[in-house]
Short mmCIF file of C-alpha atoms in Angstrom, two decimals:
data_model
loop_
_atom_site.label_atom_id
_atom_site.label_comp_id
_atom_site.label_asym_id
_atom_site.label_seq_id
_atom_site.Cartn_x
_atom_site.Cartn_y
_atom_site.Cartn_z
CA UNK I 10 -18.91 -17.35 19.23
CA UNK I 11 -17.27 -14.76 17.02
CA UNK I 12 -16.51 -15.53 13.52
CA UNK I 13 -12.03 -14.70 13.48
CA UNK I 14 -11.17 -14.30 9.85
CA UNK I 15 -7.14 -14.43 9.94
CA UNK I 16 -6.09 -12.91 6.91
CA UNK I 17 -2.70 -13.87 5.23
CA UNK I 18 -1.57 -10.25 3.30
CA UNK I 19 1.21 -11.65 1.01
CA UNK I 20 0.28 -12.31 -2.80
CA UNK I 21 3.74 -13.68 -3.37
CA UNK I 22 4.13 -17.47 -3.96
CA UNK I 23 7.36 -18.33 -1.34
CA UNK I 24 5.96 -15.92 1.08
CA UNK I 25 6.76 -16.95 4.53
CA UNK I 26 4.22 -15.21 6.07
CA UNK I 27 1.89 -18.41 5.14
CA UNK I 28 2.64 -20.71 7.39
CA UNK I 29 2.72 -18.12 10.12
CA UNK I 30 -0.86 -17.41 9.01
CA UNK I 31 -1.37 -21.13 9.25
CA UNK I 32 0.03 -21.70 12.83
CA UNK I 33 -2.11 -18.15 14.54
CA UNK I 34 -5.27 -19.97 12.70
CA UNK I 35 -4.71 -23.07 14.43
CA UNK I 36 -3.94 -21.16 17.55
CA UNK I 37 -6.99 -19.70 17.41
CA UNK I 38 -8.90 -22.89 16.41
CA UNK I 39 -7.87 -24.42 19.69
CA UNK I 40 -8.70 -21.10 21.66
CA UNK I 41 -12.68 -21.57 22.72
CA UNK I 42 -13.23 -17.99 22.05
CA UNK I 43 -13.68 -18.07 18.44
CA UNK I 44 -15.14 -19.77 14.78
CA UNK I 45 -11.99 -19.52 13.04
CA UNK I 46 -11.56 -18.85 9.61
CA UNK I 47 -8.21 -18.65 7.09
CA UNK I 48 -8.05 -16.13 4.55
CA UNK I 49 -5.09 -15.61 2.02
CA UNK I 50 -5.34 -12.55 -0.31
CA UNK I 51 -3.26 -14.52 -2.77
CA UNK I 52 -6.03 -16.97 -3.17
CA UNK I 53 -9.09 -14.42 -3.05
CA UNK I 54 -6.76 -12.68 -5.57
CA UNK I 55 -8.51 -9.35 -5.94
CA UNK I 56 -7.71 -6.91 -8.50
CA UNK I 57 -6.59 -3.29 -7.88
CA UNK I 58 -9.48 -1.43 -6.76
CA UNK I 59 -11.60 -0.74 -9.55
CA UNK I 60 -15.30 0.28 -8.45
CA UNK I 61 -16.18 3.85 -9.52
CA UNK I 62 -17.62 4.58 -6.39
CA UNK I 63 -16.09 5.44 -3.29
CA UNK I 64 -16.42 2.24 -0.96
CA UNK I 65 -18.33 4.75 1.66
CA UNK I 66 -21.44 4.50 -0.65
CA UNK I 67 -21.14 0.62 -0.36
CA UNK I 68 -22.56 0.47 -4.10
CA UNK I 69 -20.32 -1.96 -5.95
CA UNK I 70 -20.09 -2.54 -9.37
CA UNK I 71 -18.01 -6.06 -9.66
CA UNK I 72 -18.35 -9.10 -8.48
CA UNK I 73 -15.27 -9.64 -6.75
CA UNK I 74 -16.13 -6.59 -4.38
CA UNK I 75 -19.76 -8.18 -3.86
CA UNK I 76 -17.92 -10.98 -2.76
CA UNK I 77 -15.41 -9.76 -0.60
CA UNK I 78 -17.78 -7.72 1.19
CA UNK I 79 -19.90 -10.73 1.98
CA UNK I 80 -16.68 -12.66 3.39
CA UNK I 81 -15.84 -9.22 5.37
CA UNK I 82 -19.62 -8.38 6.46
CA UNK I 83 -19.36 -12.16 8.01
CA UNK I 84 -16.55 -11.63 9.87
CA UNK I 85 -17.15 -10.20 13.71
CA UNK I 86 -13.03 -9.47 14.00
CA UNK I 87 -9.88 -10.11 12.04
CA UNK I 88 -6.37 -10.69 12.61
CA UNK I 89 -3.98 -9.61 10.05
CA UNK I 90 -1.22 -11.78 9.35
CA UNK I 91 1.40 -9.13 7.08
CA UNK I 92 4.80 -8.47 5.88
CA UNK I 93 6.97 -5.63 5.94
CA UNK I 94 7.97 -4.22 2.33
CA UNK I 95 10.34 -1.67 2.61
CA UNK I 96 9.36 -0.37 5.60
CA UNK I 97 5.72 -0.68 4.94
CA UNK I 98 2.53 -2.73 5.03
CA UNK I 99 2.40 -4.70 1.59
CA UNK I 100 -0.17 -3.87 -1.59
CA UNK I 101 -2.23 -6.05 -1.05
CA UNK I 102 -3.28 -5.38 2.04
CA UNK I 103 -3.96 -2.12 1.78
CA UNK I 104 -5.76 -2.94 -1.32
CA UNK I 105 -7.70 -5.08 0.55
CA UNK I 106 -9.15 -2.93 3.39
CA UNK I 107 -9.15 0.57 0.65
CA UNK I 108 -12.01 -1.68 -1.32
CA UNK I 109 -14.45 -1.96 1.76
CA UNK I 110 -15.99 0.64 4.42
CA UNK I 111 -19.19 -0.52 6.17
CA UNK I 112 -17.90 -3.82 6.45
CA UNK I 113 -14.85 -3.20 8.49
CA UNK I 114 -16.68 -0.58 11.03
CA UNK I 115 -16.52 -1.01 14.41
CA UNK I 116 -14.46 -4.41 14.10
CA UNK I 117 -11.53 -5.75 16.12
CA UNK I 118 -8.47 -6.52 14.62
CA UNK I 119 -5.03 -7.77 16.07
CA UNK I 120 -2.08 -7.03 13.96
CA UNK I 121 0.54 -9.82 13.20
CA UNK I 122 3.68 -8.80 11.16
CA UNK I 123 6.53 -10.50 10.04
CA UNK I 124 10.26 -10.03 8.57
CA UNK I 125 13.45 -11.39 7.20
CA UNK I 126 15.35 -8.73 9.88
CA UNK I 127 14.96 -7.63 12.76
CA UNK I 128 12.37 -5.53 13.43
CA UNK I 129 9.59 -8.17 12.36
CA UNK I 130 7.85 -5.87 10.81
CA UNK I 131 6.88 -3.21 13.37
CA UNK I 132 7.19 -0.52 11.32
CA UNK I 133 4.19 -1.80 8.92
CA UNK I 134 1.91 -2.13 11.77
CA UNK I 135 2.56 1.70 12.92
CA UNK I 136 2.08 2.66 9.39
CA UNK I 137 -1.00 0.52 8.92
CA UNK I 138 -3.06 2.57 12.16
CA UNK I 139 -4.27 5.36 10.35
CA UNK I 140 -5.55 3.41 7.93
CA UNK I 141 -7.60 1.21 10.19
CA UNK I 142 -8.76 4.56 11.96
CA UNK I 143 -10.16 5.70 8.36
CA UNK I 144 -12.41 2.60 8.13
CA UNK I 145 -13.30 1.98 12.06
CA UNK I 146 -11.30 -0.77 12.67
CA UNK I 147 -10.10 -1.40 16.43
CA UNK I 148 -6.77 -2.50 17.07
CA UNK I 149 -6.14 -4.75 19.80
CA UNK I 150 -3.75 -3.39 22.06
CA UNK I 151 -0.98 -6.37 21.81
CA UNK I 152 0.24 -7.09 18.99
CA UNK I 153 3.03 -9.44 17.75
CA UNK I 154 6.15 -8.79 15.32
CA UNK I 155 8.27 -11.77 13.99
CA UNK I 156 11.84 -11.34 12.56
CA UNK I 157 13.94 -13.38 11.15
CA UNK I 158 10.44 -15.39 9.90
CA UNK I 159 12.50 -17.92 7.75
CA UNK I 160 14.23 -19.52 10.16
CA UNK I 161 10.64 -20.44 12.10
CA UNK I 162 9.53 -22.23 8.92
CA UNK I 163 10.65 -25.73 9.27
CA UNK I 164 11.36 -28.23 6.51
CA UNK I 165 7.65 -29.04 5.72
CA UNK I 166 6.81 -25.60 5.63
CA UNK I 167 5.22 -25.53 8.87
CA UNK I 168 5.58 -22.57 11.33
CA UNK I 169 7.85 -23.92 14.20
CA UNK I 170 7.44 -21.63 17.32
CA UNK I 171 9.26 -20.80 20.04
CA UNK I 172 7.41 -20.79 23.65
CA UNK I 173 7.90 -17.26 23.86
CA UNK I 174 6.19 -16.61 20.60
CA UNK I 175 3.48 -19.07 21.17
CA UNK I 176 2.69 -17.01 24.44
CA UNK I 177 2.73 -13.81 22.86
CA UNK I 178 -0.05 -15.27 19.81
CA UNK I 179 -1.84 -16.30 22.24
CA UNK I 180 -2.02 -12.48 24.07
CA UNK I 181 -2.83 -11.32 20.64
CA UNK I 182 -5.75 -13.55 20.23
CA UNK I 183 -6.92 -12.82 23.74
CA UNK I 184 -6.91 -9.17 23.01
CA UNK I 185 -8.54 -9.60 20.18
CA UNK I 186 -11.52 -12.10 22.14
CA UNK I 187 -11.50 -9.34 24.65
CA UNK I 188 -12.65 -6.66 21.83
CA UNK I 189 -14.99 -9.05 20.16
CA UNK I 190 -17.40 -9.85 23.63
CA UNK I 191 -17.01 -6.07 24.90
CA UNK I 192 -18.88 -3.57 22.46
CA UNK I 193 -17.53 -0.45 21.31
CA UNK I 194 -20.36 1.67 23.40
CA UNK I 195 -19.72 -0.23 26.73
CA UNK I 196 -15.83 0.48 26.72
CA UNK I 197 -16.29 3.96 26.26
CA UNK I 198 -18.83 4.35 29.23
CA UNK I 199 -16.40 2.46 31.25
CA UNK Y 10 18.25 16.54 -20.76
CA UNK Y 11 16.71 14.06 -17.46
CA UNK Y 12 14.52 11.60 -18.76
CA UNK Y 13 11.44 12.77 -16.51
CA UNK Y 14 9.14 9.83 -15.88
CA UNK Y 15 5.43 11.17 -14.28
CA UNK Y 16 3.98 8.10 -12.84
CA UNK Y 17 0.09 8.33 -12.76
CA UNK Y 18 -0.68 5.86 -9.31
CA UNK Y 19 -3.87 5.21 -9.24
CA UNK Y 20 -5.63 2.75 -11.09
CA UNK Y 21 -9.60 3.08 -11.09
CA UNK Y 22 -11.20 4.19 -14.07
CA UNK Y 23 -12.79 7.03 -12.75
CA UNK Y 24 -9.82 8.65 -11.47
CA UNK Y 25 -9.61 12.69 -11.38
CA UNK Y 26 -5.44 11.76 -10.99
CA UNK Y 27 -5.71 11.02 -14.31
CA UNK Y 28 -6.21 14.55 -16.08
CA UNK Y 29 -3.99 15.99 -12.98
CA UNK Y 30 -1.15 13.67 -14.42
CA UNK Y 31 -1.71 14.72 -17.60
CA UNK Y 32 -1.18 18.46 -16.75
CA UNK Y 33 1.53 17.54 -15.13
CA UNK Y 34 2.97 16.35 -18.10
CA UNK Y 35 2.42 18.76 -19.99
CA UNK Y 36 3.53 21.61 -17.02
CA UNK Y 37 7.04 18.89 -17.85
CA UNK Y 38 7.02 19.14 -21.46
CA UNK Y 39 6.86 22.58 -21.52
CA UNK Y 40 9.61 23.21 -19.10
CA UNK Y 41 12.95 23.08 -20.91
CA UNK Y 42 14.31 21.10 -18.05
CA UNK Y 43 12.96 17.97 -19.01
CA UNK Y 44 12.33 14.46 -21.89
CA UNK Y 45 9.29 13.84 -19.97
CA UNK Y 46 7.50 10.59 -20.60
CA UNK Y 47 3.52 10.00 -18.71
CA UNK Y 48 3.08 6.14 -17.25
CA UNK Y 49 -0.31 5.31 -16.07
CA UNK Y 50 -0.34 2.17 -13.57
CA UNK Y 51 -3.83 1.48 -14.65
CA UNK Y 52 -2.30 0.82 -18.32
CA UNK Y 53 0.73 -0.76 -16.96
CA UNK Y 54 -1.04 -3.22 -15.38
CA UNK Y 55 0.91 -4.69 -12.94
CA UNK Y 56 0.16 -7.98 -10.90
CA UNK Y 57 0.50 -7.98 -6.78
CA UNK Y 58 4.06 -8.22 -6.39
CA UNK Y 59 5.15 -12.26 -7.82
CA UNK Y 60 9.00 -12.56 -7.81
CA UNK Y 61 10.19 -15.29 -5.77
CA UNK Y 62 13.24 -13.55 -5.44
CA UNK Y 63 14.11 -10.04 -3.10
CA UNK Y 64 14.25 -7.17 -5.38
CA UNK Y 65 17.38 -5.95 -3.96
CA UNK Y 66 18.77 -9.15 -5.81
CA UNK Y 67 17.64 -7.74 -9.37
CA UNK Y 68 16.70 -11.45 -10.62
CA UNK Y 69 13.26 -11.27 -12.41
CA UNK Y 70 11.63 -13.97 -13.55
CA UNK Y 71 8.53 -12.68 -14.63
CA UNK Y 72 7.83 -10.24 -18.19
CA UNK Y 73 5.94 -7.92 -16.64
CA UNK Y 74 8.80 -7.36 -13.92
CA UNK Y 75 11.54 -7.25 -16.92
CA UNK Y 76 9.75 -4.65 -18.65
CA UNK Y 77 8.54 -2.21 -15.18
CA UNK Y 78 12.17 -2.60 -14.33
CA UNK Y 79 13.82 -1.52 -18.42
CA UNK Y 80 10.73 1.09 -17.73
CA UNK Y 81 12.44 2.80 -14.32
CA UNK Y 82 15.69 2.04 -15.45
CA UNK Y 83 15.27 4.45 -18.25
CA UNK Y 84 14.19 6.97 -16.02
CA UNK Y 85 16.30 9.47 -14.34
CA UNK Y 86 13.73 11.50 -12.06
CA UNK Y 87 9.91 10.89 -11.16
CA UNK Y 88 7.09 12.89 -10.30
CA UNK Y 89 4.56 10.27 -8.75
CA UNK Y 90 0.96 11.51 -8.60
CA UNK Y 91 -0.81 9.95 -6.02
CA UNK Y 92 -4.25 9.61 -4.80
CA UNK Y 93 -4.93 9.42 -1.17
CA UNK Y 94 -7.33 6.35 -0.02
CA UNK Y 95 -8.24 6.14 3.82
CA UNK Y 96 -5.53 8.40 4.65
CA UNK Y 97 -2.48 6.72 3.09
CA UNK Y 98 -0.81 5.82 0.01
CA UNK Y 99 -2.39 3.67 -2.88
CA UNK Y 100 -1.83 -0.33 -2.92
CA UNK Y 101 -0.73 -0.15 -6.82
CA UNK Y 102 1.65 2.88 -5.92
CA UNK Y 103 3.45 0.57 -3.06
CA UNK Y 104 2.97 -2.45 -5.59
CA UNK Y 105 4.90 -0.65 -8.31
CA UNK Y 106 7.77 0.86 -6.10
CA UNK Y 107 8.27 -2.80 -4.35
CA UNK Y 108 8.81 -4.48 -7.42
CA UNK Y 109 12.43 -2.92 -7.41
CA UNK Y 110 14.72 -1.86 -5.76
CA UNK Y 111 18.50 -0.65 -7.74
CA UNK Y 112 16.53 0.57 -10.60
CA UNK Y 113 15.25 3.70 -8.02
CA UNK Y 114 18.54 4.27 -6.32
CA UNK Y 115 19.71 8.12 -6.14
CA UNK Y 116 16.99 8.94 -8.30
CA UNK Y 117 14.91 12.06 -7.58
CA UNK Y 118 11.01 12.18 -6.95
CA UNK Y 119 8.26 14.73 -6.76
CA UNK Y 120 5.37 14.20 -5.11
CA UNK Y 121 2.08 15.20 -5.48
CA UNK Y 122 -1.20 14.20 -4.15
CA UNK Y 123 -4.68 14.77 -4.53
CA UNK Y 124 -7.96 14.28 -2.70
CA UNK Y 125 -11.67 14.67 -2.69
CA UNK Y 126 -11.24 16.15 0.73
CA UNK Y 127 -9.53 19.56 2.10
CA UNK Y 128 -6.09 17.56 2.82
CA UNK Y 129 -5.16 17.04 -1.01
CA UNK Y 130 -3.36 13.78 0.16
CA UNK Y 131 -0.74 15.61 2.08
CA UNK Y 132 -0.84 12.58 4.95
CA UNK Y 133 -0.07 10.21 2.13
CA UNK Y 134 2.90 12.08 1.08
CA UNK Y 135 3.89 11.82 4.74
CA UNK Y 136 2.99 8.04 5.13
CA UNK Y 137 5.29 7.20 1.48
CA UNK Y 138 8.72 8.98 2.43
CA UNK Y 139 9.69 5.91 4.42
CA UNK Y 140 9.31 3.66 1.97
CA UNK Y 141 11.18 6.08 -0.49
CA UNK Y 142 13.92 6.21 2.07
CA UNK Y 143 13.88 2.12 1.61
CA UNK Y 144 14.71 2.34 -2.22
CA UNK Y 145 16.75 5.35 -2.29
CA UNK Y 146 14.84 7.89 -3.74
CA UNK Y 147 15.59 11.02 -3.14
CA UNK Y 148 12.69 13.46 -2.59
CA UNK Y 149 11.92 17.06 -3.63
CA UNK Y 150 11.42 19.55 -0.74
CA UNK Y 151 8.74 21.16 -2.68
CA UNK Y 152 5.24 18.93 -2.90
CA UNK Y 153 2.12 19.95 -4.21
CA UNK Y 154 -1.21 18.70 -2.72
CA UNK Y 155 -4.13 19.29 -4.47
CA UNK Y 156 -7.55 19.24 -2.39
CA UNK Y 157 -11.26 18.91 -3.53
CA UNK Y 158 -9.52 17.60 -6.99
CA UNK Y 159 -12.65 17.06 -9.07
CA UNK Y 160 -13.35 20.57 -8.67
CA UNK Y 161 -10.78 21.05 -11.29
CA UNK Y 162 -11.53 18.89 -13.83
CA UNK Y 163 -13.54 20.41 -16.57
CA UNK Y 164 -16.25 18.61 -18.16
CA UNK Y 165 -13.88 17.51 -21.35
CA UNK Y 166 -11.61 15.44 -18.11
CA UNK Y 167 -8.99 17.87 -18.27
CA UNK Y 168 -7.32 19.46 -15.71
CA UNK Y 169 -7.83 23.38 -14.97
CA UNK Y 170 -5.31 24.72 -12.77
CA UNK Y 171 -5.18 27.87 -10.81
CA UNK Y 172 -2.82 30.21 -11.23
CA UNK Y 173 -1.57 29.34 -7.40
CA UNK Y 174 -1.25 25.58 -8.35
CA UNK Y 175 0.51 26.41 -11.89
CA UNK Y 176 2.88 28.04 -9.49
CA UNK Y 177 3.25 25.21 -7.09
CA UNK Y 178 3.22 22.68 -9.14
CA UNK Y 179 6.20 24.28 -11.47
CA UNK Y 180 8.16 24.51 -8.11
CA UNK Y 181 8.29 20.84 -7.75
CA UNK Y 182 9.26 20.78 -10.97
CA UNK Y 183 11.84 22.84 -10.43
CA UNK Y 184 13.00 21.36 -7.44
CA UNK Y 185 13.38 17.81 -9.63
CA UNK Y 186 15.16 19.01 -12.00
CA UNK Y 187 17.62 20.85 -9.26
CA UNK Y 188 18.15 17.14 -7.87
CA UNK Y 189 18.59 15.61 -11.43
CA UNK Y 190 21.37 17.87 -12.39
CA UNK Y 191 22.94 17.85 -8.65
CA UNK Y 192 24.92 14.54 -8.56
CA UNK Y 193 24.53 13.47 -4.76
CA UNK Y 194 27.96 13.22 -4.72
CA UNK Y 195 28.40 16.77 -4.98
CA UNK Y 196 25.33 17.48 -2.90
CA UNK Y 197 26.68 15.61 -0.15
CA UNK Y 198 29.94 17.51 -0.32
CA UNK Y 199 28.65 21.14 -0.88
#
């Protein structure tokens, strides 16, 4: 089965995207399709990027790249759980994916955002693409955008769905299986 | 005179942004436009975004946000030089303009980029103005992107221009300091 590493992009502390993170892992712990995995940047807690190479050369210098390229280099696809700051996909995130190269290549990812308004983020997961085209990531073609995320976080801090956003995780994570058991080479001679 | 802040946005230690900030600087200094002032990120040192609180509400509970935000607040116009990574805009860059939010309203910015490749960061200047739109900075037509930067940085890390970029790069300047003495106000009603 292919190893899912759901990454959680917020560093901050009250950051609602959390339990959202929490509720697509579980998703995808009860979907057959996958060995799940949570991942929150705020605990792996990476500096700025600080390596004096350029990630292509995949030499790195620090520890804390040598170990987020092993967590990365055992993932077979992602899904990225992030916020929308100002319009944009957060720091960390981007931080995140600039530290890494080989390690993301060829990879599926689906893209979750989140919001206070209305939008639910969209916007950050446009602005994200060319970034993932840079390192060889491959988007899954649905992708889901959350507004209003505090009022889905219930009094225990859980993520409290609606069916309609259930059903729409779900088509996220089936994209995202869909990408993982079809290789890159195959869908292009298709 | 504008208090002229050039904001240095990338923070790995080899950086060739580093001696292009610095000319910049000094390119400010000279011009009589200006009380420039140079801020390095990498010295500034801020943490991933941390404030429980939405910057829009201005209620900091952290030092390090107190002092970025008495840092902007004092400033009147920017110039941020910023590196391109994977065809965007740096994490600490987005880091640093998320932590506030009044403290950039109406302000002016330049913007110029720089890359190892034949772009100069251009696409990152592209992929930011949203995000400036967010905070209400107001940028300068002119930009300056600066391709194949290390080719210009001599072997004691200092920054030699062409002619052509002197010229470029003293338009943006210009084109600040038309904003900073152009209340919008006015602007708006010309």
């Amino acid at each position: 089965m292919p190893r899912l590493h759901i990454i959680s992009a917020s560093t901050r502390p009250s950051s609602a995207g959390r339990p959202l993170a929490r509720w697509i892992a579980e998703l995808a712990a009860e979907h057959d399709a996958f060995d799940t995995r949570l991942l929150d940047l705020g605990e792996i807690a990476l500096p700025f990027m600080d390596e004096p190479e350029h990630p292509e050369a995949g030499v790195y210098r620090h520890r804390h790249t040598k170990d987020w390229s092993a967590t990365i280099a055992a993932g077979d696809c992602f899904v990225f759980v992030m916020p929308m700051y100002n319009g944009g996909f957060s720091a960390p995130l981007k931080n995140a994916i600039d530290y890494l190269y080989q390690e993301w290549q060829n990879k599926p990812v689906g893209l979750v955002s989140y919001s206070a308004g209305k939008t639910g983020g969209a916007p950050a997961i446009e602005m994200i693409r060319p970034v993932l085209g840079r390192v060889g990531l491959r988007p899954a073609l649905r992708t889901l955008s959350v507004p209003a995320i505090e009022s889905y976080v219930d009094e225990e801090g859980r993520f409290a769905p609606t069916a309609d956003l259930r059903t729409r995780a779900q088509a996220v994570l089936d994209a995202v299986a869909d990408l993982a058991t079809t290789p890159e080479a195959e869908r292009v001679s298709a």
